[in-house]
XYZ file of C-alpha atoms in Angstrom:
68
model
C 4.584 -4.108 11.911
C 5.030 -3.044 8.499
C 4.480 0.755 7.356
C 4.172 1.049 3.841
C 4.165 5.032 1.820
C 2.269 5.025 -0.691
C 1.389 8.128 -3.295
C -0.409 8.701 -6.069
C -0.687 10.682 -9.135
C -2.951 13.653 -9.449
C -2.763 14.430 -13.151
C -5.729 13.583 -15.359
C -4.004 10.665 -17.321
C -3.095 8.543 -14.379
C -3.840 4.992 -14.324
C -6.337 4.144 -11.812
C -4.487 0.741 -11.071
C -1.296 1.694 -10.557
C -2.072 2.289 -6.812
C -3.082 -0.851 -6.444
C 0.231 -2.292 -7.568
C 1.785 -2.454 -4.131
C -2.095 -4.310 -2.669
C -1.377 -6.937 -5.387
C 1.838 -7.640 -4.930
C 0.683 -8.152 -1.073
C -2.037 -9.781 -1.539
C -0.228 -12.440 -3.774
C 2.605 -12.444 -1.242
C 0.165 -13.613 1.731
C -1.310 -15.990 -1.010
C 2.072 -18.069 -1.041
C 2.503 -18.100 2.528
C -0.933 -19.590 2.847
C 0.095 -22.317 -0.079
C 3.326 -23.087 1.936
C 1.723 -23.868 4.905
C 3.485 -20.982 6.549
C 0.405 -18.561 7.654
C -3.472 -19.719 8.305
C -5.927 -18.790 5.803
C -8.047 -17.821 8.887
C -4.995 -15.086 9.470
C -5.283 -13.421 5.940
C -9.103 -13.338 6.416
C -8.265 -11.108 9.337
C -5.968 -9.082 7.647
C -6.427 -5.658 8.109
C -4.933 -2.803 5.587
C -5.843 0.649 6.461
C -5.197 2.283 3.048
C -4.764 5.977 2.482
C -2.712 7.596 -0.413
C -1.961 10.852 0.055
C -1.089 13.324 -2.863
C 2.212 15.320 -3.396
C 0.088 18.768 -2.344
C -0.573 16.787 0.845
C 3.111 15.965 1.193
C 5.268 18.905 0.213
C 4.505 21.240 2.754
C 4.991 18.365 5.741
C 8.872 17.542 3.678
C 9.200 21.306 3.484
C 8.638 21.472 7.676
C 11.176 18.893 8.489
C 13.725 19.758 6.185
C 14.240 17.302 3.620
């Protein structure tokens, strides 16, 4: 399993692709395992990526609670 943390910028002049940054870089990643022989296309056509990317007013108070 891999958890991945992703956040994004709430101020006006924020780049709409620069959350999708990380989904690329996966997304190419799976790409050359499939080219390798090393994963079945039929696998990343299953591939499921729940994708939620919370902001840092969502955050902050939940870092404040546990202390870090």
């Amino acid at each position: 399993m891999v958890l991945a943390f992703v956040g994004k910028d709430e101020s006006p002049l924020a780049s709409r692709q620069e959350c999708c940054a990380v989904y690329n870089l996966l997304a190419m990643a799976l790409s050359g395992l499939v080219a390798e022989g090393l994963l079945a296309d039929s696998k990343v056509d299953q591939f499921n990526l729940p994708k939620y990317n919370p902001s840092p007013q969502e955050i902050m108070p939940l870092v404040r609670k546990v202390g870090s």
